[in-house]
CSV table of C-alpha atoms in Angstrom, one decimal:
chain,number,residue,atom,x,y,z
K,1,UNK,CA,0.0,0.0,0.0
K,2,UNK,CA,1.6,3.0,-0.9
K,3,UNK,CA,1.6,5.4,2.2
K,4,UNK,CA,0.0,9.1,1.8
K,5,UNK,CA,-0.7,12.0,4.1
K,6,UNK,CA,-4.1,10.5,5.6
K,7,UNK,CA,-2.9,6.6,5.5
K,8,UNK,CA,-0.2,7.6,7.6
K,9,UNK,CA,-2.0,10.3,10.1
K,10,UNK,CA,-4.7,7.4,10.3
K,11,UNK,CA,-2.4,4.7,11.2
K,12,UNK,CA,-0.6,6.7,13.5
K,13,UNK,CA,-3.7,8.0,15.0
K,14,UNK,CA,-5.0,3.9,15.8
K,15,UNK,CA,-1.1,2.8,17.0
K,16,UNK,CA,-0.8,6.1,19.4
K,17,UNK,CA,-4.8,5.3,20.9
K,18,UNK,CA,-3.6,1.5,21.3
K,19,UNK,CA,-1.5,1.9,24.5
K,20,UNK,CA,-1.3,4.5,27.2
K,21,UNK,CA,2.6,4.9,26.4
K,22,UNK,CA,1.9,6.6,23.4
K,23,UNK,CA,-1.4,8.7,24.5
K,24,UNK,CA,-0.5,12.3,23.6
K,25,UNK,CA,2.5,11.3,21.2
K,26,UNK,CA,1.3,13.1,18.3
K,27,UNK,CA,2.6,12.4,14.9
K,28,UNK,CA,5.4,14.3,13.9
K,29,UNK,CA,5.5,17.3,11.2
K,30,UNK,CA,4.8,15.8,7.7
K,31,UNK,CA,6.5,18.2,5.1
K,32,UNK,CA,5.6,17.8,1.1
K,33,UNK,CA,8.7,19.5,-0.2
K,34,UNK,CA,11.9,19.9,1.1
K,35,UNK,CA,11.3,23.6,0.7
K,36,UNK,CA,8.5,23.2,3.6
K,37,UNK,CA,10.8,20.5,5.7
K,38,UNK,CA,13.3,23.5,5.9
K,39,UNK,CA,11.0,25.9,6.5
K,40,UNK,CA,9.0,24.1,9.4
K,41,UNK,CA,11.4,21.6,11.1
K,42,UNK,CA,12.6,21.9,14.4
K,43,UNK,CA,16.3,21.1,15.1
K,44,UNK,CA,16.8,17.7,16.2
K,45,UNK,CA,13.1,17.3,16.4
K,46,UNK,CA,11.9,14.0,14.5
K,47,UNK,CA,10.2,15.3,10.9
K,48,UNK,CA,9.1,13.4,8.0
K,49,UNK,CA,9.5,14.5,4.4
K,50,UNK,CA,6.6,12.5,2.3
K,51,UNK,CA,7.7,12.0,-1.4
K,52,UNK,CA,5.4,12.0,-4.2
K,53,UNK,CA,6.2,7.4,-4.8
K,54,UNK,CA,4.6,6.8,-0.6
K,55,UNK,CA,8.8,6.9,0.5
K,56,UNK,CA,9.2,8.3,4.2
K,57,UNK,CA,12.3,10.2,5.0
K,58,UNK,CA,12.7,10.7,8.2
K,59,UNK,CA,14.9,13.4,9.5
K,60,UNK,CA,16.5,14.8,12.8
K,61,UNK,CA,16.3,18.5,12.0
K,62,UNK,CA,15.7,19.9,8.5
K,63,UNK,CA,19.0,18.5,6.8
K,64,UNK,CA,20.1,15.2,8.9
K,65,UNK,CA,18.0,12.1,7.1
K,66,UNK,CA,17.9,9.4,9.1
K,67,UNK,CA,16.0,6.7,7.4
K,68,UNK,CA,13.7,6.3,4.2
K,69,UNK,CA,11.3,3.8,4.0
K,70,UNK,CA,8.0,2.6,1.9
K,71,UNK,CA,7.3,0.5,5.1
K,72,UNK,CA,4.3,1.5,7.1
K,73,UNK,CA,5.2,-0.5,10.0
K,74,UNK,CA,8.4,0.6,9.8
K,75,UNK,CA,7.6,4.2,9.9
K,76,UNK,CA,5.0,3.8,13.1
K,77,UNK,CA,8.0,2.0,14.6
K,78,UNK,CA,10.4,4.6,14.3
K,79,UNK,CA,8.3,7.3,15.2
K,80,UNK,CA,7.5,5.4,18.3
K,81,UNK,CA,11.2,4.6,18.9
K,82,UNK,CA,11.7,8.8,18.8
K,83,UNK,CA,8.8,8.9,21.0
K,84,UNK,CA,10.1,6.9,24.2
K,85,UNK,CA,13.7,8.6,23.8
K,86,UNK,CA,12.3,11.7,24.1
K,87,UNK,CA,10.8,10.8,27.6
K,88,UNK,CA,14.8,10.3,28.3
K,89,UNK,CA,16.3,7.6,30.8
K,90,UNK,CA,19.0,5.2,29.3
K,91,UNK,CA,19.0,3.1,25.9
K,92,UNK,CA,17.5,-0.1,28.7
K,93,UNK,CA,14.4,2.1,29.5
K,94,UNK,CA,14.1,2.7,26.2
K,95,UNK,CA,14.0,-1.1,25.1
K,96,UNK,CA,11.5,-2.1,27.8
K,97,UNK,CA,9.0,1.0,26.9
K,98,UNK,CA,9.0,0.1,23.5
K,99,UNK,CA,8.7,-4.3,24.8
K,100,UNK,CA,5.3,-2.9,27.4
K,101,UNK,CA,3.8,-1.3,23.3
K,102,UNK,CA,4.6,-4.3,21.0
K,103,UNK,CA,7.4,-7.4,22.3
K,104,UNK,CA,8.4,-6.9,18.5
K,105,UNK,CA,9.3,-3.6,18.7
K,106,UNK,CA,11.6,-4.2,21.8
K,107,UNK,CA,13.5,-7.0,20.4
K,108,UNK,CA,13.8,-5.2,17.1
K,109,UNK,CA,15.1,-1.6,19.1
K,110,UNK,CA,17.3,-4.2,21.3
K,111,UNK,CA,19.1,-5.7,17.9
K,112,UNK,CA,19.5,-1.7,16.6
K,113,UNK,CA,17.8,-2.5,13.0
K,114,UNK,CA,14.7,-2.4,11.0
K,115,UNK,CA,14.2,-5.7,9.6
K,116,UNK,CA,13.3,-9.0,11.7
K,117,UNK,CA,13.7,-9.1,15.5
K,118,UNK,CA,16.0,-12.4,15.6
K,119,UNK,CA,17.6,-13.3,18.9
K,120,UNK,CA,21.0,-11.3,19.8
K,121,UNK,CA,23.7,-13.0,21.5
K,122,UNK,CA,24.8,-11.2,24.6
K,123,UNK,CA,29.1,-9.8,24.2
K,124,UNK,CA,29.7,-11.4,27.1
K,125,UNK,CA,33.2,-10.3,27.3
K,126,UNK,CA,35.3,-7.0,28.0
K,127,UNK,CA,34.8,-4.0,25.4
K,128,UNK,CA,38.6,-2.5,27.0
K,129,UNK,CA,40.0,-5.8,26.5
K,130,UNK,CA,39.6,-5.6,22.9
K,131,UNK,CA,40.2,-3.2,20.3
K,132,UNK,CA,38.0,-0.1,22.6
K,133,UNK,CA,41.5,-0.2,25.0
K,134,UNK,CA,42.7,2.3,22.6
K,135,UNK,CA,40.0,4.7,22.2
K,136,UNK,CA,40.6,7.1,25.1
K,137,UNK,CA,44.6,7.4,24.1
K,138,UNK,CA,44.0,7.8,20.5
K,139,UNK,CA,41.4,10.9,21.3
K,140,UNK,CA,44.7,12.7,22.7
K,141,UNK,CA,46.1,11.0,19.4
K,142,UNK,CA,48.3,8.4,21.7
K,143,UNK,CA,50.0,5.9,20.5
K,144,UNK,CA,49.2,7.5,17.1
K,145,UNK,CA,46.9,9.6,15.3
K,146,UNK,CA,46.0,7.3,11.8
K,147,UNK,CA,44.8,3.8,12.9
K,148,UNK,CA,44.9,2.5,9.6
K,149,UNK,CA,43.9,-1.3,8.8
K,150,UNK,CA,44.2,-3.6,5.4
K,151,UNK,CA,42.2,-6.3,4.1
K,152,UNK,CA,42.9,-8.8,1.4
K,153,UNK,CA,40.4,-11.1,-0.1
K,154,UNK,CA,39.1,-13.9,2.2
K,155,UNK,CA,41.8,-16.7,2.9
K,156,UNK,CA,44.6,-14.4,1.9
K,157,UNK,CA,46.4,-11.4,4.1
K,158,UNK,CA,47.9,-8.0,3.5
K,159,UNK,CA,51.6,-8.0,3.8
K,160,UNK,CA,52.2,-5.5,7.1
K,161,UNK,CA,55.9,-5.7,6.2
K,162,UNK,CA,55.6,-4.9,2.7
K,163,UNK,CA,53.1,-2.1,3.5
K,164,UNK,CA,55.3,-0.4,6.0
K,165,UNK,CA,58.1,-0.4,3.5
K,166,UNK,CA,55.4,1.3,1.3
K,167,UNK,CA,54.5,3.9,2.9
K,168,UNK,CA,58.0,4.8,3.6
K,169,UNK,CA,59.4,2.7,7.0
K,170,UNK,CA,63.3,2.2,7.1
K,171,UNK,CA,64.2,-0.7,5.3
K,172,UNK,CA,66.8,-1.6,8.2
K,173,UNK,CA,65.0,-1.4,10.9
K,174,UNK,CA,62.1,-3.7,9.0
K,175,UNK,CA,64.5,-6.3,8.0
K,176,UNK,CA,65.8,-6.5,11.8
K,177,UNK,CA,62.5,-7.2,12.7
K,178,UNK,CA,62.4,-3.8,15.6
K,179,UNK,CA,59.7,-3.7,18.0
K,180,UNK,CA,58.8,-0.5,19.8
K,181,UNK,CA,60.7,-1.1,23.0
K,182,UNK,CA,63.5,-1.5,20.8
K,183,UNK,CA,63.2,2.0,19.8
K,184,UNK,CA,62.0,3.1,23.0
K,185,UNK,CA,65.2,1.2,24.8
K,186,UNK,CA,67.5,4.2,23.0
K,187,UNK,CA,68.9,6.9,25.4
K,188,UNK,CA,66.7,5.9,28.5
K,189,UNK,CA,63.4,6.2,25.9
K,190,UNK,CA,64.7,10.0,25.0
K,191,UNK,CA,65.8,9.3,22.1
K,192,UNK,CA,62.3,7.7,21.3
K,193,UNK,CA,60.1,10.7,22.6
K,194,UNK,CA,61.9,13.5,20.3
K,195,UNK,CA,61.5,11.3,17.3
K,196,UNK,CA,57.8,9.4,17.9
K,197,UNK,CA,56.4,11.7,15.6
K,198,UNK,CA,58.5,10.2,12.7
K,199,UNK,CA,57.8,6.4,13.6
K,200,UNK,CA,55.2,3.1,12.6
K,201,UNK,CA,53.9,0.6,14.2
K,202,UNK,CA,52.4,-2.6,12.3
K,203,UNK,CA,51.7,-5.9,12.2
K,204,UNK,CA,48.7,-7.9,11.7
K,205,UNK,CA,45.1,-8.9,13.9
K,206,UNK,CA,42.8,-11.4,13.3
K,207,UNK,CA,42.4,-11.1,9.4
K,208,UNK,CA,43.0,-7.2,9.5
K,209,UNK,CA,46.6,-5.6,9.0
K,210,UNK,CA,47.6,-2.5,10.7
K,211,UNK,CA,50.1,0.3,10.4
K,212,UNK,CA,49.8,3.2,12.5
K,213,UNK,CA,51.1,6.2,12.5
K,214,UNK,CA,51.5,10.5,12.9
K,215,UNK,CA,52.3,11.8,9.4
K,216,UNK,CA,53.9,10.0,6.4
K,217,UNK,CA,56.9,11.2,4.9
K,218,UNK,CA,57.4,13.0,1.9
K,219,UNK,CA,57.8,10.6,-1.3
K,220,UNK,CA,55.8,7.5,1.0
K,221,UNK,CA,53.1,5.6,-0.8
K,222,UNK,CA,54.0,6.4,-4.2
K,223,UNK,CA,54.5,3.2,-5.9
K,224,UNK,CA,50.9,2.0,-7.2
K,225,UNK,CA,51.6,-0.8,-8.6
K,226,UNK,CA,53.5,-2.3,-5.8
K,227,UNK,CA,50.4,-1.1,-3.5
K,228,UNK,CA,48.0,-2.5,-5.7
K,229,UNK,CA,50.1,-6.1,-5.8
K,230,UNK,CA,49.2,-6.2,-2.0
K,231,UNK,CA,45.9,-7.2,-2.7
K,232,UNK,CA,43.8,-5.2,-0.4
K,233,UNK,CA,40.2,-5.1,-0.7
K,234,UNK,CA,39.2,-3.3,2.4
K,235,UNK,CA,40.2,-0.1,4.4
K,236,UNK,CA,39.8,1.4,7.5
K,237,UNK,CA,41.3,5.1,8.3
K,238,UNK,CA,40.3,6.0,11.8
K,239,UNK,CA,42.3,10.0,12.6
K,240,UNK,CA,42.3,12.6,14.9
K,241,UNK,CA,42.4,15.8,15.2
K,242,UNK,CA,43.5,16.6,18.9
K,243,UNK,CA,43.2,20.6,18.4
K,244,UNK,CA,40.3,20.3,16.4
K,245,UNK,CA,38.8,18.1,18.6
K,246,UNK,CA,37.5,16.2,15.4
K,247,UNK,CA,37.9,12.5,14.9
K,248,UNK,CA,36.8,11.1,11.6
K,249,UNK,CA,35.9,7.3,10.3
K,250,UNK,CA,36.8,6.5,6.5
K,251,UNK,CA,35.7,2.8,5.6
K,252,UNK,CA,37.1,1.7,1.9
K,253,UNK,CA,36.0,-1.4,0.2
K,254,UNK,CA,36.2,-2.4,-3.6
K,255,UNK,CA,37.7,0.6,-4.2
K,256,UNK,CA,34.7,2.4,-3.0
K,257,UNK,CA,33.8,4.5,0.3
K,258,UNK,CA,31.4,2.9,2.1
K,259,UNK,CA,28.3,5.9,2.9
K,260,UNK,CA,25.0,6.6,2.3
K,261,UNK,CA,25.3,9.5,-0.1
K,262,UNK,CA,28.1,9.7,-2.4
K,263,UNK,CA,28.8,13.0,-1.6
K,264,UNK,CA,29.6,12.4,2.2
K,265,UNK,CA,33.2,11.9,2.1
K,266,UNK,CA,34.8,11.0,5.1
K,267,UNK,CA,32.5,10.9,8.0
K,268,UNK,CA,33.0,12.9,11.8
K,269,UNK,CA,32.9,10.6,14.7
K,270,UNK,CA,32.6,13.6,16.7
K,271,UNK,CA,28.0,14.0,16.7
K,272,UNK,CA,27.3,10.4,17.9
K,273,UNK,CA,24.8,10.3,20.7
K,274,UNK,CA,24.1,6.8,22.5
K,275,UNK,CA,20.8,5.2,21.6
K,276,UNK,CA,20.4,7.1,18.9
K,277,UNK,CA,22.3,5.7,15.3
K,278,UNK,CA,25.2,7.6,13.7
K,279,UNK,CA,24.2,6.4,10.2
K,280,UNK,CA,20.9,6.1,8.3
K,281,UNK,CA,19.0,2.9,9.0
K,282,UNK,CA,19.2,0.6,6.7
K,283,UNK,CA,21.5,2.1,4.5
K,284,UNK,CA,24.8,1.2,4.0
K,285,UNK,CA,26.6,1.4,7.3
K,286,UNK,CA,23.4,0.0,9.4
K,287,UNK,CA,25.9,-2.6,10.4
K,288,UNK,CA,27.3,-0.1,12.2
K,289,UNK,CA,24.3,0.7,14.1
K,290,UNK,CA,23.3,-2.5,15.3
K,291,UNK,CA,27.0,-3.3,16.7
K,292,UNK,CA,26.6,0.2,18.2
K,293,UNK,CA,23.1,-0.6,20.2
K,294,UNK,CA,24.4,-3.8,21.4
K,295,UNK,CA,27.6,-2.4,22.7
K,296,UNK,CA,25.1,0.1,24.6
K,297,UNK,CA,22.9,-2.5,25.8
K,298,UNK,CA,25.7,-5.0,26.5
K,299,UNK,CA,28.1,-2.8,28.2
K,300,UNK,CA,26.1,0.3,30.2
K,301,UNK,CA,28.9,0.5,32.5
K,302,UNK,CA,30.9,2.0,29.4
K,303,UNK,CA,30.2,5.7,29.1
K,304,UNK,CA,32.5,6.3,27.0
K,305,UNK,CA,31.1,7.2,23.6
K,306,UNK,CA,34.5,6.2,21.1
K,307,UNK,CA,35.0,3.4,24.0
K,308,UNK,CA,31.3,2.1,22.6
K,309,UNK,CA,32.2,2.7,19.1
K,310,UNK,CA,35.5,1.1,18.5
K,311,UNK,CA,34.1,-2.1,20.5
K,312,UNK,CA,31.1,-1.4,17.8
K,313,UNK,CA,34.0,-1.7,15.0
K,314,UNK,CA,35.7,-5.1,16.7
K,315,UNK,CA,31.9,-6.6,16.8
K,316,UNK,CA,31.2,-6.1,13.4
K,317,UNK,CA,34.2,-6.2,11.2
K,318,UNK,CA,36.5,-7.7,13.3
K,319,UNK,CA,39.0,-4.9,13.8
K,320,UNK,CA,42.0,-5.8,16.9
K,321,UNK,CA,45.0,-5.0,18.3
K,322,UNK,CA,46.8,-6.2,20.8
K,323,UNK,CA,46.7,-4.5,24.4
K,324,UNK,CA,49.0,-6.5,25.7
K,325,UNK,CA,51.8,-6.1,22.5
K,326,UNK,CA,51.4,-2.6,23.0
K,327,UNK,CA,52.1,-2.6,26.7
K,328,UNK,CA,55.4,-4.7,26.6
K,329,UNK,CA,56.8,-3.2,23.6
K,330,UNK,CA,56.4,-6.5,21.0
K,331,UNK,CA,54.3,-5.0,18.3
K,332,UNK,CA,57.1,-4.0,14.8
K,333,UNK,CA,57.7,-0.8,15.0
K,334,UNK,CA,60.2,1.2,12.8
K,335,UNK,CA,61.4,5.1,11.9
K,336,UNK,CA,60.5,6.8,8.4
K,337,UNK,CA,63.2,5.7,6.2
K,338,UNK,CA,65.3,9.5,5.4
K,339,UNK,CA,64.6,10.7,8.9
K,340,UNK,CA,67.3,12.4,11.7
């Protein structure tokens, strides 16, 4: 059924009258053009923009969409889901508000996406023991500012040593196999402080390589066809700007960016809010959001909001690195080849 102006007041009107959780709960401003959408929504207010084919685009605000849908169900749900948040408390009060109005919904808010409410498997395990250990460093851009990580076809891996020497590591220190408390065993570690600026660190994770580091050197990364022989069919680029304050996620794969709209480019960390999703759902990083809701449902004693979202990033593409390598020193480190 396509949806329209009255279907959706009228179904909204019999969902809202069905339980006294949503009595009062009117239905959000319905804009016709995005000329009227701009003109009449509220900042972060929940609005829906009603296109001429029955599609639903909701939006936070006039210019943030957050979903678009030809779902009726789908719609009433979400405009229920913006409903309980509103009345605040954490994303757990929100699940069981949403459980006492329909047991589907609850399951469905509980597994962060749209579609079918299937069981979700609890973590069960420690978000600071995996890949999340980093996050509070890295926002003071500690142990380094790019977290960068490589993936090659399934079965096969990303050379971490050829990729260093790529992007410009000494050749010397890679062939001697350094760690970083090699480097940071030089003059009582001062030799290592003045020059951490100009070092790597890499290795590889589960089925991810990494290489990490501040700025790469003049003339690094410039042989394509030797980049291209590495196989790599996925990228993440995770920076941060300390004196911005602005930390930005850049997810590669196929030789395409990973978004919603084309146009986004790389995408701020910076705006994301706890039980309410970073990315459009259903769109392209929904993934994303589901790994982000369970994190928040999983783990409430993390407050942490990049804490939450680099555990997000472990849980659903696998990202790692070691804790432990880092704290003893054992993960390859080296200098840009050409420095002092």
């Amino acid at each position: 059924m396509e949806i329209t102006q009255r279907t959706l007041t009228e179904a909204w009107q019999r969902t809202a009258a069905g339980h006294p959780l949503l009595h009062g709960v009117g239905l959000p401003l319905v804009a016709l053009s995005r000329d009227e959408l701009e003109a009449e929504a509220e900042d972060e207010d929940l609005c829906l923009l009603l296109d001429e084919d029955g599609t639903v685009r909701g939006h936070h605000g006039p210019y943030q969409e957050v979903f678009a849908t030809r779902d009726l169900e789908q719609v009433l749900y979400l405009i229920a889901e913006a409903a309980m948040q509103r009345r605040g408390g954490g994303v757990e009060e929100v699940a069981e508000a949403l459980e006492r109005i329909d047991p589907v919904w609850g399951r469905r808010f509980r597994s962060g996406g749209l579609d079918g409410a299937g069981t979700v498997e609890a973590c069960g395990r420690d978000p600071l023991e995996g890949l999340a250990w980093i996050a509070k460093s890295w926002r003071d851009q500690a142990p380094y500012t790019t977290l960068a990580f490589y993936r090659a076809a399934p079965g096969e891996t990303v050379d971490a040593e050829r990729l260093a020497l790529l992007y410009g590591a000494d050749p010397a220190q890679v062939a001697a196999g350094t760690r970083l408390k090699d480097l940071q065993a030089v003059d009582g570690g001062r030799a290592y402080w003045d020059r951490q600026w100009e070092s790597c660190c890499f290795g590889q994770a589960g089925e991810w390589t990494f290489l990490l580091h501040h700025e790469t050197p003049p003339g690094g990364f410039t042989d394509k066809e030797a980049y291209a022989a590495l196989g790599i069919r996925e990228t993440v680029w995770l920076e941060a700007t300390m004196a911005k304050a602005i930390y930005t996620f850049d997810y590669m794969r196929d030789g395409r960016r990973v978004v919603d709209n084309d146009d986004q480019g790389v995408l701020e960390l910076i705006w994301y809010e706890p039980g309410r999703a970073p990315y459009p759902r259903g769109g392209e990083l929904d993934f994303l959001n589901r790994a982000l809701r369970r994190a928040e449902l999983d783990h409430p004693e993390v407050t942490g909001t990049f804490e939450l979202y680099f555990h997000a990033l472990e849980e659903s593409l696998g990202l790692r690195l070691s804790r432990r390598d880092f704290a003893e020193g054992e993960v390859r480190a080296a200098y840009w080849a050409g420095g002092r």
